[in-house]
Short mmCIF file of C-alpha atoms and ligand atoms in Angstrom, two decimals:
data_model
loop_
_atom_site.label_atom_id
_atom_site.label_comp_id
_atom_site.label_asym_id
_atom_site.label_seq_id
_atom_site.Cartn_x
_atom_site.Cartn_y
_atom_site.Cartn_z
CA MET A 386 32.38 -3.78 2.72
CA SER A 387 28.51 -4.25 2.40
CA LYS A 388 27.28 -6.02 -0.74
CA ASP A 389 23.84 -5.81 -2.28
CA THR A 390 23.38 -9.52 -2.12
CA LEU A 391 22.01 -12.16 0.02
CA THR A 392 23.92 -15.41 0.96
CA ILE A 393 21.65 -18.46 1.49
CA VAL A 394 23.02 -21.66 3.00
CA ASP A 395 21.06 -24.79 2.04
CA ASN A 396 21.36 -26.92 5.08
CA ARG A 397 20.16 -30.03 3.28
CA THR A 398 23.26 -29.85 0.97
CA GLY A 399 25.54 -27.47 2.96
CA LYS A 400 25.88 -25.40 -0.28
CA SER A 401 25.84 -21.76 -0.25
CA TYR A 402 24.38 -19.44 -2.83
CA GLU A 403 24.75 -15.63 -3.35
CA VAL A 404 21.58 -14.00 -4.75
CA PRO A 405 21.56 -10.24 -5.97
CA ILE A 406 19.18 -7.86 -3.93
CA THR A 407 17.57 -5.12 -6.20
CA HIS A 408 15.25 -2.47 -4.75
CA GLY A 409 14.88 -4.48 -1.63
CA THR A 410 13.79 -7.53 -3.31
CA ILE A 411 15.48 -10.87 -4.42
CA LYS A 412 14.16 -12.63 -7.68
CA ALA A 413 12.20 -15.74 -6.82
CA ILE A 414 13.72 -17.35 -10.03
CA ASP A 415 17.11 -17.01 -8.40
CA LEU A 416 15.88 -19.60 -5.82
CA ARG A 417 15.56 -22.12 -8.66
CA LYS A 418 19.28 -22.91 -8.66
CA ILE A 419 19.08 -24.06 -5.09
CA LYS A 420 18.78 -27.90 -5.62
CA VAL A 421 19.34 -31.00 -3.60
CA ASP A 422 20.53 -32.77 -6.75
CA ALA A 423 20.42 -32.25 -10.44
CA GLU A 424 16.97 -33.96 -10.66
CA ASP A 425 15.47 -31.40 -8.23
CA PHE A 426 13.04 -28.81 -9.80
CA GLY A 427 14.65 -26.11 -7.57
CA LEU A 428 13.38 -23.97 -4.63
CA MET A 429 10.24 -22.03 -4.99
CA SER A 430 8.98 -19.21 -2.67
CA TYR A 431 5.51 -20.05 -1.22
CA ASP A 432 3.43 -16.99 -0.64
CA PRO A 433 -0.42 -17.52 -1.02
CA ALA A 434 -2.28 -14.29 -1.48
CA PHE A 435 1.09 -12.52 -2.31
CA THR A 436 1.61 -11.14 1.18
CA ASN A 437 5.32 -10.49 0.50
CA THR A 438 5.78 -10.88 -3.00
CA ALA A 439 6.09 -7.96 -5.41
CA SER A 440 4.58 -9.20 -8.80
CA CYS A 441 5.84 -6.05 -10.90
CA GLN A 442 7.69 -2.96 -10.89
CA SER A 443 5.49 0.13 -10.91
CA LYS A 444 5.49 3.98 -11.02
CA VAL A 445 1.95 4.69 -10.59
CA SER A 446 1.02 4.64 -7.00
CA PHE A 447 3.17 4.62 -3.82
CA ILE A 448 1.68 3.49 -0.51
CA ASP A 449 3.56 3.59 2.89
CA GLY A 450 1.01 1.68 5.06
CA ASP A 451 2.73 2.15 8.27
CA LYS A 452 2.72 6.07 7.84
CA GLY A 453 -0.51 6.17 6.20
CA ILE A 454 0.76 7.67 2.84
CA LEU A 455 -0.78 7.38 -0.60
CA ARG A 456 0.54 9.16 -3.64
CA TYR A 457 -0.32 9.02 -7.41
CA ARG A 458 3.09 9.53 -9.44
CA GLY A 459 4.53 11.15 -6.45
CA TYR A 460 1.73 13.57 -5.63
CA PRO A 461 0.35 13.34 -2.14
CA ILE A 462 -3.39 12.20 -2.20
CA GLU A 463 -4.38 15.11 -0.02
CA GLU A 464 -3.06 17.75 -2.48
CA LEU A 465 -4.85 16.04 -5.35
CA ALA A 466 -8.08 15.79 -3.48
CA GLU A 467 -7.84 19.58 -2.67
CA ARG A 468 -6.57 21.03 -5.97
CA SER A 469 -7.19 18.58 -8.63
CA THR A 470 -10.09 17.16 -10.51
CA TYR A 471 -10.85 13.58 -11.36
CA LEU A 472 -10.20 13.92 -15.02
CA GLU A 473 -6.96 15.73 -14.47
CA THR A 474 -5.91 13.09 -11.90
CA ALA A 475 -6.76 10.22 -14.27
CA TYR A 476 -4.51 11.81 -16.92
CA LEU A 477 -1.78 12.01 -14.32
CA VAL A 478 -2.29 8.37 -13.15
CA LEU A 479 -2.40 7.04 -16.76
CA PHE A 480 0.41 9.08 -18.35
CA GLY A 481 2.64 10.01 -15.55
CA GLU A 482 2.57 13.82 -15.43
CA LEU A 483 -0.02 16.49 -14.70
CA PRO A 484 -1.36 17.66 -18.01
CA SER A 485 -0.80 21.19 -19.50
CA LYS A 486 -3.83 23.33 -19.92
CA LYS A 487 -4.11 22.22 -23.60
CA GLN A 488 -3.57 18.63 -22.89
CA LEU A 489 -6.23 18.74 -20.20
CA GLU A 490 -8.78 20.32 -22.53
CA GLN A 491 -7.98 17.77 -25.21
CA TRP A 492 -8.24 14.94 -22.78
CA THR A 493 -11.53 16.20 -21.38
CA PHE A 494 -12.87 16.63 -24.80
CA ASN A 495 -11.92 13.19 -25.78
CA ILE A 496 -13.38 11.49 -22.63
CA THR A 497 -16.75 13.62 -22.94
CA HIS A 498 -17.03 12.46 -26.61
CA HIS A 499 -16.89 8.92 -25.70
CA THR A 500 -19.69 8.73 -23.20
CA MET A 501 -22.34 7.43 -25.57
CA LEU A 502 -23.17 3.68 -25.78
CA HIS A 503 -24.35 1.77 -28.78
CA GLU A 504 -28.19 1.53 -28.56
CA ASN A 505 -27.84 -2.20 -28.53
CA VAL A 506 -26.25 -2.01 -25.05
CA LYS A 507 -29.51 -0.66 -23.81
CA LYS A 508 -31.31 -3.96 -25.09
CA PHE A 509 -28.61 -5.87 -23.27
CA ILE A 510 -29.29 -4.17 -20.00
CA ASP A 511 -33.06 -4.49 -20.39
CA GLY A 512 -32.71 -8.28 -20.45
CA PHE A 513 -31.54 -8.00 -16.68
CA HIS A 514 -34.08 -8.81 -13.94
CA HIS A 515 -35.49 -5.71 -12.24
CA ASP A 516 -33.62 -6.48 -9.17
CA ALA A 517 -30.31 -7.47 -10.70
CA HIS A 518 -27.40 -6.11 -8.76
CA PRO A 519 -25.93 -3.06 -10.67
CA MET A 520 -22.33 -4.33 -10.18
CA GLY A 521 -23.20 -7.66 -11.93
CA MET A 522 -24.76 -5.54 -14.78
CA LEU A 523 -21.64 -3.61 -14.95
CA VAL A 524 -19.36 -6.53 -15.15
CA SER A 525 -21.33 -8.02 -17.82
CA THR A 526 -21.88 -4.93 -19.96
CA VAL A 527 -18.34 -3.77 -19.85
CA ALA A 528 -17.37 -7.32 -21.01
CA ALA A 529 -20.03 -7.10 -23.77
CA LEU A 530 -18.33 -3.85 -24.95
CA SER A 531 -15.53 -5.89 -26.31
CA THR A 532 -17.90 -7.39 -28.90
CA PHE A 533 -18.76 -3.73 -30.00
CA TYR A 534 -15.10 -2.80 -30.41
CA PRO A 535 -13.27 -5.84 -31.71
CA ASP A 536 -10.48 -3.42 -32.76
CA ALA A 537 -9.52 -3.37 -29.08
CA LYS A 538 -7.72 -6.67 -29.40
CA ASN A 539 -4.94 -4.63 -31.04
CA ILE A 540 -3.26 -4.27 -27.66
CA THR A 541 0.25 -3.66 -28.84
CA ASP A 542 -0.93 -0.64 -30.92
CA LYS A 543 -0.45 2.46 -28.50
CA ASN A 544 -2.94 4.70 -30.35
CA CYS A 545 -5.58 1.74 -30.25
CA ARG A 546 -4.90 1.43 -26.44
CA LEU A 547 -5.49 5.15 -26.06
CA LEU A 548 -8.82 5.04 -28.00
CA GLN A 549 -9.94 2.29 -25.66
CA THR A 550 -8.88 4.32 -22.78
CA TYR A 551 -11.19 7.10 -23.84
CA ARG A 552 -13.98 4.77 -24.47
CA LEU A 553 -13.74 2.95 -21.12
CA ILE A 554 -13.44 6.05 -18.88
CA GLY A 555 -16.10 7.75 -20.91
CA LYS A 556 -18.57 4.90 -21.03
CA MET A 557 -18.01 3.32 -17.48
CA PRO A 558 -20.32 6.11 -15.95
CA THR A 559 -22.94 5.62 -18.61
CA LEU A 560 -23.14 1.86 -18.06
CA ALA A 561 -23.34 2.50 -14.35
CA ALA A 562 -26.12 5.06 -14.72
CA PHE A 563 -27.96 2.86 -17.19
CA ALA A 564 -27.82 -0.16 -14.84
CA TYR A 565 -29.07 2.17 -12.16
CA ARG A 566 -31.93 3.44 -14.11
CA HIS A 567 -32.84 -0.11 -15.16
CA SER A 568 -33.11 -1.14 -11.48
CA VAL A 569 -35.39 1.63 -10.53
CA GLY A 570 -37.42 1.43 -13.67
CA THR A 571 -36.70 4.86 -15.13
CA PRO A 572 -35.84 5.65 -18.73
CA TYR A 573 -32.18 5.89 -19.57
CA ALA A 574 -30.90 9.51 -19.57
CA TYR A 575 -28.34 10.27 -22.14
CA PRO A 576 -25.03 12.00 -21.46
CA ASP A 577 -24.85 15.96 -21.35
CA ASN A 578 -21.64 17.00 -22.80
CA ASP A 579 -21.82 20.53 -21.24
CA LEU A 580 -21.48 18.92 -17.81
CA SER A 581 -18.25 17.92 -15.99
CA TYR A 582 -17.52 14.29 -15.70
CA THR A 583 -19.16 13.78 -12.26
CA GLY A 584 -21.83 16.47 -13.25
CA ASN A 585 -22.76 14.26 -16.26
CA PHE A 586 -22.95 11.12 -14.24
CA LEU A 587 -25.32 12.69 -11.80
CA ASN A 588 -27.32 13.87 -14.75
CA MET A 589 -27.47 10.34 -16.25
CA LEU A 590 -28.55 8.89 -12.86
CA PHE A 591 -31.12 11.51 -11.43
CA LYS A 592 -32.34 13.52 -14.36
CA MET A 593 -36.22 13.36 -14.35
CA THR A 594 -38.50 15.50 -16.38
CA GLU A 595 -36.45 18.76 -16.32
CA ILE A 596 -35.05 19.98 -19.60
CA ARG A 597 -31.64 20.29 -18.29
CA TYR A 598 -30.33 18.71 -15.14
CA LYS A 599 -28.38 21.15 -12.91
CA PRO A 600 -26.07 19.16 -10.50
CA ASP A 601 -25.75 20.47 -7.01
CA PRO A 602 -22.01 21.98 -7.09
CA VAL A 603 -21.14 20.70 -3.59
CA LEU A 604 -22.34 17.24 -4.50
CA GLU A 605 -20.59 17.25 -7.85
CA ARG A 606 -17.35 18.29 -6.20
CA ALA A 607 -17.68 15.78 -3.47
CA LEU A 608 -18.32 12.94 -5.96
CA ASP A 609 -15.20 14.20 -7.95
CA VAL A 610 -13.19 14.10 -4.71
CA LEU A 611 -14.40 10.64 -4.11
CA PHE A 612 -13.40 9.62 -7.58
CA ILE A 613 -9.81 11.04 -7.10
CA LEU A 614 -9.51 9.13 -3.84
CA HIS A 615 -10.26 5.91 -5.78
CA ALA A 616 -8.33 6.43 -8.91
CA ASP A 617 -5.50 3.95 -8.16
CA HIS A 618 -4.19 1.80 -5.17
CA GLU A 619 -1.30 -0.03 -6.47
CA GLN A 620 -1.27 -3.88 -6.53
CA ASN A 621 -4.68 -4.47 -4.83
CA CYS A 622 -6.98 -7.45 -5.58
CA SER A 623 -8.65 -5.84 -8.66
CA ALA A 624 -5.44 -4.28 -10.18
CA ASN A 625 -3.86 -7.56 -9.75
CA ALA A 626 -6.86 -9.20 -11.57
CA MET A 627 -6.38 -6.59 -14.34
CA ARG A 628 -2.70 -7.37 -14.79
CA SER A 629 -3.11 -10.93 -14.53
CA VAL A 630 -6.11 -11.46 -16.98
CA GLY A 631 -4.54 -8.61 -19.30
CA SER A 632 -1.21 -10.59 -19.26
CA SER A 633 -2.90 -13.13 -21.58
CA HIS A 634 -3.26 -10.29 -23.99
CA VAL A 635 -7.05 -10.16 -23.96
CA ASP A 636 -8.71 -6.93 -24.94
CA PRO A 637 -9.10 -4.33 -22.07
CA TYR A 638 -12.97 -4.57 -21.97
CA SER A 639 -12.62 -8.20 -20.81
CA ALA A 640 -9.69 -7.52 -18.47
CA ILE A 641 -11.62 -4.50 -16.98
CA ALA A 642 -14.70 -6.81 -16.56
CA ALA A 643 -12.29 -9.24 -14.52
CA ALA A 644 -11.00 -6.32 -12.51
CA THR A 645 -14.58 -5.11 -11.92
CA ALA A 646 -15.65 -8.55 -10.80
CA ALA A 647 -12.62 -8.71 -8.44
CA LEU A 648 -13.72 -5.41 -7.00
CA TYR A 649 -17.19 -6.67 -6.39
CA GLY A 650 -16.32 -8.98 -3.34
CA PRO A 651 -17.06 -7.71 0.23
CA LEU A 652 -13.26 -8.04 1.07
CA HIS A 653 -12.56 -5.40 -1.60
CA GLY A 654 -14.92 -2.66 -3.23
CA GLY A 655 -17.92 -4.41 -1.86
CA ALA A 656 -16.94 -3.42 1.53
CA ASN A 657 -18.64 0.05 1.48
CA GLU A 658 -21.92 -1.65 0.87
CA ALA A 659 -21.27 -4.09 3.59
CA VAL A 660 -20.42 -1.15 5.93
CA LEU A 661 -23.81 0.33 5.43
CA ARG A 662 -25.37 -2.90 5.98
CA MET A 663 -23.63 -3.60 9.04
CA LEU A 664 -24.53 0.01 10.41
CA LYS A 665 -28.11 -0.73 9.68
CA GLN A 666 -27.90 -4.27 11.57
CA ILE A 667 -26.38 -2.42 14.63
CA GLY A 668 -29.35 0.06 14.37
CA ASP A 669 -28.56 2.11 17.43
CA ILE A 670 -25.64 3.60 19.26
CA LYS A 671 -26.48 1.56 22.38
CA ASN A 672 -25.81 -1.66 20.42
CA VAL A 673 -22.38 -0.65 19.36
CA PRO A 674 -20.47 -2.23 22.50
CA SER A 675 -22.28 -5.67 22.18
CA PHE A 676 -21.41 -5.49 18.34
CA VAL A 677 -17.68 -4.95 18.85
CA LYS A 678 -17.74 -7.62 21.49
CA SER A 679 -19.28 -10.19 18.98
CA VAL A 680 -16.65 -9.11 16.36
CA LYS A 681 -13.94 -9.77 18.82
CA GLU A 682 -15.38 -13.11 19.76
CA GLY A 683 -14.95 -14.11 16.18
CA HIS A 684 -18.42 -13.39 14.74
CA GLY A 685 -17.76 -11.57 11.69
CA ARG A 686 -15.61 -8.51 10.89
CA LEU A 687 -15.89 -4.89 11.48
CA MET A 688 -16.46 -3.76 7.85
CA GLY A 689 -14.64 -1.03 6.70
CA PHE A 690 -11.75 -1.69 9.17
CA GLY A 691 -8.27 -3.04 8.59
CA HIS A 692 -6.37 -3.18 5.32
CA ARG A 693 -3.59 -5.38 3.88
CA VAL A 694 -1.31 -2.45 3.57
CA TYR A 695 -2.33 0.14 5.80
CA LYS A 696 -1.50 -0.30 9.33
CA ASN A 697 -2.44 3.19 10.22
CA TYR A 698 -5.28 5.43 9.50
CA ASP A 699 -6.13 5.13 5.65
CA PRO A 700 -5.35 8.58 4.27
CA ARG A 701 -8.49 8.53 2.03
CA ALA A 702 -10.66 7.86 5.10
CA LYS A 703 -9.42 11.13 6.75
CA ILE A 704 -10.34 13.16 3.62
CA ILE A 705 -13.73 11.28 3.30
CA LYS A 706 -14.44 12.08 6.88
CA THR A 707 -14.19 15.85 6.34
CA LEU A 708 -15.89 15.52 2.90
CA ALA A 709 -18.87 14.01 4.74
CA ASP A 710 -19.62 17.09 6.88
CA GLN A 711 -19.77 19.14 3.52
CA VAL A 712 -22.17 16.73 1.97
CA PHE A 713 -24.29 16.50 4.97
CA GLU A 714 -24.80 20.18 5.00
CA VAL A 715 -26.54 19.95 1.68
CA THR A 716 -28.42 16.56 2.07
CA GLY A 717 -28.90 16.54 5.82
CA ARG A 718 -27.09 14.39 8.29
CA ASN A 719 -27.07 10.61 7.64
CA PRO A 720 -28.49 8.97 10.80
CA LEU A 721 -26.13 6.16 10.64
CA LEU A 722 -23.16 8.58 11.08
CA ASP A 723 -23.59 8.63 14.82
CA ILE A 724 -23.37 4.72 14.83
CA ALA A 725 -20.27 4.98 12.72
CA LEU A 726 -18.63 7.56 14.93
CA GLU A 727 -19.25 5.54 18.08
CA LEU A 728 -17.99 2.38 16.34
CA GLU A 729 -14.74 4.23 15.25
CA LYS A 730 -14.24 5.62 18.88
CA ILE A 731 -14.70 2.21 20.68
CA ALA A 732 -12.66 0.31 18.03
CA LEU A 733 -9.80 2.75 18.14
CA SER A 734 -9.61 2.56 21.86
CA ASP A 735 -9.91 -1.20 22.04
CA ASP A 736 -6.81 -3.43 22.36
CA TYR A 737 -8.05 -6.08 19.83
CA PHE A 738 -7.99 -3.41 17.15
CA ILE A 739 -5.06 -1.43 18.21
CA SER A 740 -2.89 -4.49 18.53
CA ARG A 741 -3.84 -5.71 15.10
CA LYS A 742 -3.44 -2.18 13.66
CA LEU A 743 -7.03 -2.07 12.45
CA TYR A 744 -8.18 1.31 11.41
CA PRO A 745 -11.04 2.82 9.32
CA ASN A 746 -10.41 2.31 5.63
CA VAL A 747 -11.79 4.23 2.52
CA ASP A 748 -14.98 2.23 2.69
CA PHE A 749 -15.91 3.32 6.19
CA TYR A 750 -17.22 6.51 5.65
CA SER A 751 -17.68 6.66 1.78
CA GLY A 752 -21.02 4.56 1.94
CA LEU A 753 -22.64 7.14 4.27
CA ILE A 754 -21.84 10.05 1.76
CA TYR A 755 -23.18 7.87 -1.19
CA GLN A 756 -26.28 7.04 0.69
CA ALA A 757 -26.91 10.72 1.69
CA MET A 758 -26.61 11.59 -1.82
CA GLY A 759 -29.25 9.34 -2.73
CA PHE A 760 -27.39 6.20 -4.06
CA PRO A 761 -28.87 2.90 -3.03
CA VAL A 762 -26.28 0.63 -1.34
CA ASP A 763 -25.94 -1.66 -4.44
CA MET A 764 -24.50 1.24 -6.36
CA PHE A 765 -21.67 1.64 -4.01
CA PRO A 766 -19.13 -0.85 -5.49
CA VAL A 767 -20.13 0.57 -8.88
CA LEU A 768 -19.23 4.13 -7.70
CA PHE A 769 -15.69 2.66 -6.74
CA ALA A 770 -15.30 0.86 -10.32
CA ILE A 771 -15.92 3.96 -12.38
CA PRO A 772 -12.88 5.99 -11.03
CA ARG A 773 -10.74 2.88 -10.51
CA THR A 774 -10.98 2.39 -14.43
CA SER A 775 -8.09 4.76 -14.85
CA GLY A 776 -5.99 3.00 -12.31
CA TRP A 777 -6.67 -0.25 -13.90
CA LEU A 778 -5.72 1.04 -17.37
CA ALA A 779 -2.55 2.59 -16.09
CA GLN A 780 -1.55 -0.74 -14.41
CA TRP A 781 -2.55 -2.67 -17.52
CA ALA A 782 -0.56 -0.36 -19.95
CA GLU A 783 2.55 -0.59 -17.56
CA MET A 784 2.24 -4.29 -17.59
CA LEU A 785 2.04 -4.42 -21.41
CA GLU A 786 5.09 -2.21 -21.62
CA ASP A 787 7.20 -3.93 -19.19
CA PRO A 788 9.61 -6.13 -20.99
CA GLU A 789 10.16 -8.42 -17.73
CA GLN A 790 6.27 -9.31 -17.79
CA LYS A 791 4.95 -12.46 -19.19
CA ILE A 792 1.65 -14.09 -18.91
CA ALA A 793 0.86 -14.39 -15.29
CA ARG A 794 1.11 -17.98 -14.25
CA PRO A 795 1.88 -18.81 -10.58
CA ARG A 796 3.34 -22.16 -9.38
CA GLN A 797 1.79 -24.54 -6.87
CA VAL A 798 2.92 -26.77 -4.14
CA TYR A 799 1.20 -30.10 -5.23
CA LEU A 800 0.08 -32.03 -2.18
CA GLY A 801 -2.38 -34.34 -3.97
CA HIS A 802 -2.27 -37.92 -4.65
CA ASP A 803 0.67 -39.59 -6.46
CA VAL A 804 -0.19 -41.46 -9.57
CA ARG A 805 -3.06 -44.02 -9.22
CA GLY A 806 -5.02 -46.26 -11.56
CA TYR A 807 -8.62 -45.66 -12.80
CA VAL A 808 -11.16 -47.57 -10.66
CA PRO A 809 -14.24 -48.70 -12.73
CA LEU A 810 -17.64 -47.19 -11.31
CA VAL A 811 -18.93 -50.80 -10.30
CA GLU A 812 -15.75 -51.41 -8.16
CA ARG A 813 -15.91 -48.02 -6.41
CA LYS A 814 -16.84 -48.31 -2.56
CA ALA A 815 -19.83 -46.08 -1.45
N1 LIG B 1240 -12.51 -6.80 11.95
C1 LIG B 1240 -12.16 -7.70 12.96
N2 LIG B 1240 -11.05 -8.18 12.89
C2 LIG B 1240 -10.40 -8.06 11.71
C3 LIG B 1240 -10.70 -7.16 10.71
C4 LIG B 1240 -11.87 -6.45 10.73
N3 LIG B 1240 -12.50 -5.71 9.81
N4 LIG B 1240 -9.72 -7.22 9.74
C5 LIG B 1240 -8.74 -7.96 10.20
N5 LIG B 1240 -9.08 -8.56 11.37
C6 LIG B 1240 -8.35 -9.42 12.24
C7 LIG B 1240 -8.18 -10.83 11.64
O1 LIG B 1240 -9.27 -11.58 12.29
C8 LIG B 1240 -6.81 -11.25 12.05
O2 LIG B 1240 -6.89 -11.59 13.52
P1 LIG B 1240 -5.96 -12.86 14.06
O3 LIG B 1240 -4.54 -12.35 13.89
O4 LIG B 1240 -6.49 -12.93 15.56
O5 LIG B 1240 -6.53 -13.96 13.24
C9 LIG B 1240 -5.92 -10.13 11.93
O6 LIG B 1240 -6.85 -8.92 12.10
C10 LIG B 1240 -5.33 -9.98 10.70
O7 LIG B 1240 -6.32 -9.99 9.53
P2 LIG B 1240 -6.03 -10.71 8.07
O8 LIG B 1240 -7.36 -11.19 7.57
O9 LIG B 1240 -4.83 -11.54 8.16
O10 LIG B 1240 -5.68 -9.32 7.32
P3 LIG B 1240 -5.58 -9.28 5.78
O11 LIG B 1240 -4.51 -8.26 5.50
O12 LIG B 1240 -5.44 -10.47 5.01
O13 LIG B 1240 -7.02 -8.51 5.58
C11 LIG B 1240 -8.74 -7.07 4.85
C12 LIG B 1240 -7.31 -7.29 5.19
C13 LIG B 1240 -9.41 -8.12 3.92
C14 LIG B 1240 -9.09 -5.76 4.33
C15 LIG B 1240 -9.34 -7.28 6.26
O14 LIG B 1240 -8.92 -6.34 7.27
C16 LIG B 1240 -10.97 -7.24 6.27
O15 LIG B 1240 -11.57 -8.23 6.12
N6 LIG B 1240 -11.54 -6.02 6.41
C17 LIG B 1240 -12.94 -5.82 6.35
C18 LIG B 1240 -13.36 -5.59 4.98
C19 LIG B 1240 -12.99 -4.38 4.46
O16 LIG B 1240 -13.19 -3.50 5.06
N7 LIG B 1240 -12.42 -4.34 3.31
C20 LIG B 1240 -12.12 -3.19 2.45
C21 LIG B 1240 -10.61 -3.22 2.21
S1 LIG B 1240 -10.25 -1.56 1.56
C22 LIG B 1240 -10.54 -1.83 0.07
O17 LIG B 1240 -10.41 -2.87 -0.57
C23 LIG B 1240 -10.83 -0.70 -0.71
#
C-alpha cells in the first residue's frame, strides 16, 4: 500500500529515515535528525534563492506556471480583470471572499477617507532633489509614515492592523502622486473623494488649473485593470521581503518600505522601466534581430521576458496586450509597440527562448500603456507598488496569523576560514 512518506537512506551511515510528505512537501526540519554521529548538527537543505522551497502555507494566490494560470482566492485573474474593480479585488485578496454590496461600500468609504497625508509629509518630499527617483521617494516616505502612526506597532491587534490597511491602501497613491508632482515641479494636488480609486490617483497626478479633474473613463478603467493584475503574486521577491521583514514584528509601514525596495530592482518590479529603456535603445524594428542575437550571445537580457514560475505565457501579459489596444485608441499608438511586437515575434520563434521557456511577462507591455498614458518611465515601478500593497498586506496578515511562522532566519553553509588568531597591523603582509 502506498504511504505519504519519503524513505531516505544515508549512505554515509547506512541508516534509513522515514519522513512524512504533506501537501507535496517534506519539512526541512525533519532532515535534521539525519546525522553522522551525535555531534553532527544534522542534515540541512541548500536552496539559494528558494527555487524549490515553500516558505509558508498560503491561501491568497494560486499560480500554475506551466499552464499560465493565476487566481486570487480561487478566482481566475481573467474574470477579475473583466468584471471586478481594484478595490473589490483588494478586499478579496485581503479578506478571502468577494465583499457584499454593503461591505464594498464600507470598504471603499474607509479607503477613500484615508487618502490624505499629514502636511509634514509634503515637507519631507520637498527635501528630495528635483530628479530623485520616485521609487526612492516612495520607499522613504512610506517608511516615514511609521513615525506618524506609532500605534501601528500594535501588530497583534486585528483592528489596529485593519486601520493600517486602510491607511496604506489609501495613502500609497497619494505618496506616489506627490513624488511625481515633486519631480515635475507642480504643486501637490489633494485627493478628491468623489472619484474612484484610480480616478482620484489620475487627479492627484495630472490635475492642473481646472476646478475639477475629470479622468478619461477608458484610462481610469485601464489603470484599474492594471491594478487588479498587480494585486498579488504569491511568494515573489517583494512578498517574501514583506513576510521576512514583517516576521520581526516591525510595524507594517516599515515592512511595506522593505517590500517596495525589493520591488524597485530591475529583476522584479523595475523590469517594466527596463523594458521601455530597452525598446528605446533598440530604436527601430530593423535593429530587433541584431538585439536578439546579442542577448543570445550573453550580452544582457531581454527585459520583460522570462519568469521564475511562468514557463508559459504570463496570463497577465495576455490581458495587458488587449488592454493596450483600448488605451491606444484614446492616447494614440505608442511608436515603441511595433518594436515590442517584433521582438515578441522573433523571440517566440527562436530556439534559445523556446527551449528556456521564456515568454513575455506582465512587464513587457504594461510600460507601453503607462507611457502612452503620460507616465514617465521612472513612475512605472511606483505604479506596480500601489496595487501590490494589498497583496503585501494580505501576505503579512497571513504570516502573522500562522502559528507555524517565526522570525525568518535562514541557515547558511559556512565555507570560510576556520578559527585563526588576530594579526597586528604591523605584522600583516601587503
Ligand atoms: N533574456 C535572455 N535570457 C534569459 C532571460 C531573459 N529575459 N531570462 C532568463 N534567461 C536565460 C538565462 O540566461 C538562463 O539561461 P542559461 O540556462 O543558458 O544560463 C535561463 O534563461 C534561466 O534563467 P534564470 O536566470 O535561471 O531564471 P530565473 O528564474 O532565475 O529568472 C527572471 C527569472 C529574473 C525573471 C529572469 O527571467 C529575468 O531576468 N528576466 C528579465 C527581467 C524581467 O523581465 N523581470 C520581471 C519578472 S516579472 C516580475 O517580477 C513582475
